[in-house]
XYZ file of C-alpha atoms in Angstrom:
401
model
C -0.437 -0.187 0.385
C 1.330 3.543 -1.018
C 0.457 6.395 1.026
C 1.352 10.407 0.361
C -0.071 13.671 0.087
C -1.039 14.993 -3.262
C 1.562 16.072 -5.162
C 4.335 13.752 -3.397
C 4.432 11.650 -6.865
C 3.042 8.606 -5.394
C 2.168 7.418 -9.878
C 5.738 8.522 -10.191
C 7.277 6.167 -7.851
C 4.840 3.134 -8.682
C 6.024 3.760 -12.490
C 9.373 3.028 -11.373
C 8.710 0.298 -9.093
C 6.578 -1.416 -12.183
C 9.590 -0.947 -14.480
C 11.776 -3.360 -11.923
C 9.078 -6.045 -11.217
C 10.134 -8.886 -13.971
C 7.752 -11.611 -14.533
C 5.805 -10.852 -11.769
C 2.273 -9.982 -12.740
C 0.971 -7.173 -10.444
C -2.505 -5.176 -10.460
C -3.138 -1.486 -9.435
C -5.677 -0.276 -6.753
C -6.541 3.476 -7.224
C -7.995 5.024 -4.522
C -8.857 8.308 -6.515
C -7.323 8.954 -9.668
C -8.711 13.064 -9.934
C -5.246 13.621 -8.049
C -2.279 11.959 -9.940
C -0.781 11.462 -13.201
C -3.179 8.591 -14.006
C -6.228 11.027 -14.259
C -6.343 10.241 -18.099
C -6.652 6.571 -17.757
C -9.412 5.253 -19.290
C -9.007 2.411 -21.199
C -7.124 3.883 -24.015
C -3.622 5.382 -24.828
C -1.843 6.074 -21.636
C -3.795 2.934 -19.893
C -3.221 0.586 -22.364
C 0.593 1.199 -22.426
C 1.086 0.709 -19.194
C -1.192 -2.274 -18.633
C -1.393 -3.948 -21.590
C 1.721 -6.056 -19.721
C -0.733 -8.333 -17.821
C -1.419 -5.772 -15.389
C -5.326 -4.808 -14.360
C -6.415 -1.554 -13.278
C -8.902 -0.846 -10.812
C -10.328 1.961 -9.307
C -11.911 2.111 -5.351
C -13.647 5.885 -5.585
C -13.493 8.149 -2.538
C -17.126 9.085 -3.565
C -18.633 6.091 -2.950
C -21.544 7.356 -0.425
C -22.776 3.503 0.234
C -19.384 2.037 1.925
C -16.688 3.262 4.260
C -13.298 3.215 3.050
C -12.996 0.062 4.865
C -15.441 -1.642 2.642
C -14.584 -0.321 -0.149
C -11.251 -1.723 0.132
C -11.727 -4.667 1.494
C -14.289 -5.316 -1.448
C -11.861 -4.180 -4.322
C -9.076 -6.180 -3.111
C -11.105 -9.599 -2.360
C -12.416 -8.926 -5.928
C -8.871 -8.738 -7.619
C -7.600 -11.344 -4.908
C -10.576 -14.018 -6.549
C -9.194 -13.430 -10.405
C -6.373 -15.028 -9.398
C -4.436 -13.371 -12.225
C -1.903 -11.776 -10.304
C 1.416 -11.789 -7.756
C 1.189 -8.791 -6.406
C -1.825 -5.616 -5.729
C -0.157 -2.386 -5.814
C -2.753 -0.207 -3.468
C -2.625 3.504 -4.260
C -4.026 5.497 -1.630
C -5.571 8.901 -1.914
C -3.530 11.891 -0.688
C -6.205 12.707 2.281
C -5.540 8.813 4.060
C -4.193 8.447 6.668
C -1.697 5.166 7.440
C -3.414 3.865 10.340
C -6.484 3.737 8.167
C -4.982 1.657 5.374
C -3.090 -0.672 8.228
C -6.516 -1.566 10.332
C -7.953 -3.247 7.172
C -5.576 -6.179 7.497
C -5.243 -5.856 10.962
C -8.737 -6.050 11.807
C -9.222 -8.952 9.172
C -6.337 -10.979 10.934
C -7.776 -10.332 13.970
C -11.102 -11.025 13.260
C -10.346 -14.147 10.392
C -12.157 -12.315 8.223
C -11.798 -13.564 4.315
C -9.093 -10.741 3.446
C -7.037 -12.495 5.973
C -6.494 -15.695 4.361
C -6.523 -14.536 0.667
C -3.708 -11.311 0.687
C -1.426 -10.078 3.514
C 0.034 -6.483 3.495
C 3.865 -6.896 3.047
C 4.708 -3.357 3.066
C 2.932 0.133 4.119
C 4.845 2.862 2.329
C 4.770 6.374 2.552
C 6.133 8.530 -0.240
C 7.419 12.245 0.525
C 8.677 14.851 -1.333
C 11.704 15.865 -0.465
C 11.705 19.232 -1.984
C 8.195 20.226 0.258
C 8.085 18.158 3.389
C 10.267 20.451 5.680
C 8.108 23.419 4.966
C 5.003 20.891 5.166
C 5.881 19.692 8.735
C 5.891 23.169 9.839
C 2.931 24.703 8.035
C -0.442 25.456 10.039
C -1.976 25.665 6.441
C -5.617 23.867 6.766
C -5.510 21.381 3.984
C -8.723 22.967 2.725
C -6.588 26.299 2.431
C -4.161 23.614 -0.263
C -7.245 22.425 -1.850
C -6.802 19.231 -0.325
C -9.819 18.728 2.458
C -11.485 15.526 2.410
C -14.806 18.104 2.965
C -16.205 20.392 5.678
C -15.685 18.401 8.718
C -12.216 17.934 7.479
C -10.570 20.457 9.800
C -6.689 18.689 9.804
C -3.828 20.749 8.936
C -1.288 20.075 6.295
C 1.616 19.264 9.378
C -0.989 16.828 10.910
C -1.250 14.976 8.084
C 2.094 14.625 6.494
C 3.311 13.567 10.455
C 0.560 10.820 10.548
C 1.559 9.131 7.505
C 5.507 9.320 8.123
C 5.325 7.982 11.401
C 2.809 4.784 10.264
C 4.857 3.135 7.759
C 7.288 0.156 7.206
C 9.167 2.102 4.001
C 9.449 6.001 3.821
C 10.262 6.542 -0.196
C 11.773 10.113 -0.824
C 10.973 11.358 -3.918
C 13.020 14.493 -5.384
C 15.996 14.320 -3.168
C 17.793 15.383 -6.242
C 16.202 18.661 -5.936
C 17.520 19.284 -3.242
C 21.361 20.125 -2.026
C 23.272 17.766 0.137
C 22.819 19.283 3.756
C 18.606 19.965 3.300
C 18.847 16.339 2.135
C 20.131 15.299 5.316
C 17.922 17.472 7.624
C 15.076 16.280 5.736
C 16.277 12.062 6.012
C 17.009 13.075 10.225
C 13.463 14.224 10.360
C 11.771 11.056 8.782
C 14.102 9.219 11.426
C 12.806 11.089 14.266
C 9.703 10.574 13.716
C 9.713 7.325 12.344
C 13.182 4.961 13.436
C 11.711 2.077 12.382
C 10.903 2.979 8.843
C 13.932 2.478 6.261
C 14.192 5.508 4.308
C 14.673 4.803 0.520
C 15.980 7.365 -2.150
C 13.007 7.407 -4.896
C 15.529 8.101 -7.425
C 17.726 4.491 -6.773
C 14.596 2.964 -8.363
C 16.484 -0.637 -8.805
C 17.465 -0.892 -4.645
C 13.978 0.615 -4.386
C 12.015 -2.402 -6.042
C 14.149 -4.815 -4.587
C 13.278 -3.494 -0.832
C 9.212 -2.774 -1.751
C 9.089 -6.346 -3.138
C 10.845 -7.838 0.103
C 8.169 -9.158 2.190
C 7.690 -8.196 6.006
C 8.751 -10.030 8.492
C 5.624 -11.595 10.224
C 3.572 -10.137 7.939
C 1.078 -12.492 8.408
C 0.256 -11.175 11.941
C -0.284 -7.804 10.730
C 1.290 -4.542 11.116
C 2.031 -2.373 13.975
C 3.706 1.152 14.513
C 6.258 2.763 17.428
C 7.016 6.163 16.316
C 9.353 8.275 17.528
C 7.433 10.073 20.159
C 6.502 6.692 21.645
C 9.917 5.183 21.952
C 11.240 8.592 23.488
C 8.476 7.783 26.267
C 9.488 3.875 26.698
C 12.984 4.756 27.143
C 14.276 3.379 23.301
C 17.466 4.397 22.458
C 16.666 3.904 18.473
C 16.182 7.717 18.118
C 19.179 9.378 16.075
C 21.464 11.630 18.536
C 20.512 14.835 19.989
C 22.969 17.523 18.452
C 22.857 21.504 18.426
C 19.986 21.860 15.993
C 17.786 18.520 16.949
C 17.153 18.204 20.361
C 14.886 15.378 22.328
C 13.255 14.505 25.442
C 10.091 13.780 27.674
C 8.590 15.664 30.431
C 7.792 13.647 32.789
C 5.817 14.584 36.336
C 3.609 12.605 38.562
C 1.819 16.362 39.908
C -1.253 17.406 38.329
C -1.536 20.422 36.200
C -3.218 23.571 37.230
C -5.843 24.024 34.199
C -5.448 27.590 34.194
C -1.786 27.453 33.860
C -1.482 24.687 31.331
C -4.132 26.256 28.916
C -1.794 29.348 28.904
C 1.022 27.388 28.780
C -0.392 25.383 25.624
C -1.701 28.579 23.828
C 2.014 30.247 23.780
C 4.302 29.570 21.080
C 6.725 26.669 21.266
C 9.439 27.542 18.950
C 11.265 24.847 17.211
C 9.141 21.784 17.899
C 7.942 19.675 15.348
C 6.941 16.906 17.064
C 5.132 16.526 20.649
C 2.835 14.104 22.173
C 1.804 12.014 24.860
C -0.329 12.102 28.036
C -1.384 14.269 30.802
C -3.867 14.712 33.683
C -5.127 17.817 34.896
C -6.303 18.471 38.980
C -9.595 19.471 38.049
C -10.360 16.363 36.256
C -8.291 13.517 38.306
C -9.879 10.902 36.693
C -9.344 11.384 33.333
C -6.588 10.942 31.026
C -5.885 13.173 28.216
C -3.760 12.782 25.148
C -1.895 15.636 23.930
C -0.590 15.893 19.750
C 1.691 18.528 18.576
C 3.133 19.212 15.247
C 4.585 22.772 14.311
C 0.907 23.631 12.967
C -1.405 21.804 15.058
C -2.301 20.981 18.514
C -5.132 18.835 20.177
C -5.790 17.179 23.524
C -8.307 14.578 24.042
C -10.298 12.742 26.724
C -8.719 9.018 26.081
C -10.502 7.251 29.184
C -9.853 7.037 32.971
C -6.564 6.273 34.839
C -6.166 2.808 35.964
C -6.257 3.979 39.417
C -9.991 5.522 39.116
C -11.206 2.241 37.362
C -12.155 -0.660 39.845
C -9.802 -3.053 39.655
C -11.961 -6.255 38.621
C -11.946 -4.106 35.501
C -8.209 -4.713 34.931
C -6.669 -6.459 32.593
C -5.161 -9.730 34.141
C -2.203 -10.871 32.134
C 1.484 -10.363 33.162
C 2.528 -8.201 31.282
C 0.042 -5.047 32.084
C 0.591 -6.084 35.339
C 4.558 -5.207 34.945
C 4.103 -2.346 32.958
C 1.298 -1.044 35.629
C 3.717 -1.765 38.485
C 6.634 0.359 36.823
C 4.305 3.502 36.118
C 2.663 3.426 39.681
C 3.033 6.309 42.900
C 1.862 5.904 46.215
C 0.543 9.297 46.145
C -1.213 9.476 42.819
C -1.414 5.754 41.218
C -0.210 5.620 37.388
C -1.334 9.145 37.207
C 1.311 11.135 35.244
C 2.472 13.594 32.578
C 4.805 12.111 29.625
C 5.127 14.842 26.656
C 7.653 13.688 24.313
C 9.169 16.538 22.331
C 11.158 16.505 18.861
C 12.983 19.846 18.110
C 14.948 21.756 15.851
C 16.345 24.874 16.895
C 14.252 24.399 20.027
C 14.989 25.601 23.686
C 14.163 21.970 25.393
C 15.454 23.361 28.864
C 12.830 26.614 28.854
C 10.085 24.658 27.449
C 10.352 22.368 30.249
C 10.902 24.864 32.714
C 7.280 26.580 31.412
C 5.971 23.186 31.649
C 6.876 22.182 35.454
C 5.200 25.560 36.236
C 2.010 24.465 35.244
C 2.183 21.777 37.901
C 0.648 22.409 41.174
C 2.614 23.849 43.885
C 3.162 22.148 47.425
C 0.611 24.491 48.843
C -2.068 23.687 45.844
C -1.423 19.970 46.440
C -2.398 19.947 50.037
C -5.946 21.493 49.100
C -7.045 18.205 47.852
C -9.036 16.530 45.044
C -12.326 18.251 46.491
C -10.926 21.526 45.809
C -9.060 21.050 42.595
C -12.239 19.858 40.965
C -13.164 23.492 41.433
C -10.545 25.188 39.658
C -11.608 26.690 36.777
C -10.626 24.935 34.027
C -10.807 25.822 29.820
C -10.058 22.382 29.078
C -13.634 21.363 29.823
C -14.645 24.519 28.608
C -13.495 23.769 25.269
C -14.704 20.356 25.214
C -18.044 21.129 26.311
C -17.999 24.126 23.437
C -16.650 21.510 20.614
C -19.990 19.133 21.687
C -22.264 21.505 21.093
C -20.729 22.234 17.736
C -20.889 18.842 17.088
C -24.652 18.217 18.156
C -25.380 21.629 16.182
C -24.251 20.039 12.967
C -25.284 16.559 13.581
C -28.260 15.468 10.803
C -31.504 14.898 12.565
């Protein structure tokens, strides 16, 4: 499966792989051909030139109103697999598709023992990145709609969100047009990709022979699905597989057990965080002590979300009982706060991480505030709660009757 923003060069890269495929019979499944170089394909001319070598062209239209992305993709793959004419299927996803959605089609089929799991496996999930524009893209606050890429009125994503998500969740990264930038810029882009996704191999699309060989190599344990651990998650887990920090690049995790004061944290996140390219993790607020929140930030966007309750606020009979969970929970537990904690992983370029972490530390409850107790904490003015309620009201207003 091949993902990447519109204009990244997915079609060009696929054509180069096709030229190196040898005697294998390939099928190509397009998610949306309106956005790329297959736009003129209509069964004549260019299409015949490309697909006269025993390949088949199928199209999965994004505008399918009667089925979800997962259903449409599953049905299309099953149909092509049922032809029993092809050795390999290349799926070119729309530029708006998040890679996790594509991976979930196969992971869920394996977990649920659906027919798809017996007919096809996901060997590679590739993200194509345009070397000439990715650095600007991951720092952009432009809404997708401003770039002519929006998936509709409800698509509020910004470009940096989509790019970072596609980079973080793939098994291979194809760096397209690397020859268009100088050596220093190319090294900076490659370093960025390795910080965001240290597990993915970075291939230069210009080396199509080596790239095709790597794409054709089956992924280890492909029959068990695909999983991801982006750079931010490795930082939180203490994994040392990321590139070393340097004068320009910095990585680190803000950790604390005390809760944040909601108003002080709100003011902090409303301020500029210069140089921070990625920040993600989990946090808790004194005013909502039972709730675990996630924080997700790129250079162009910031979001928080309530993702569930901390285990200390969950009845013990509802806890998982496997040993791995209990060992991990024990390592995270404190006598005072249970498993509640602040863990925010940061990746920055030219960022003053020490100053940022000092700002976050000042948002924690003071000793005097801690002594007030949870009942008093819950009465703190909470901009996060207000923002959640306002967002819910807007959703209710837009829901059809």
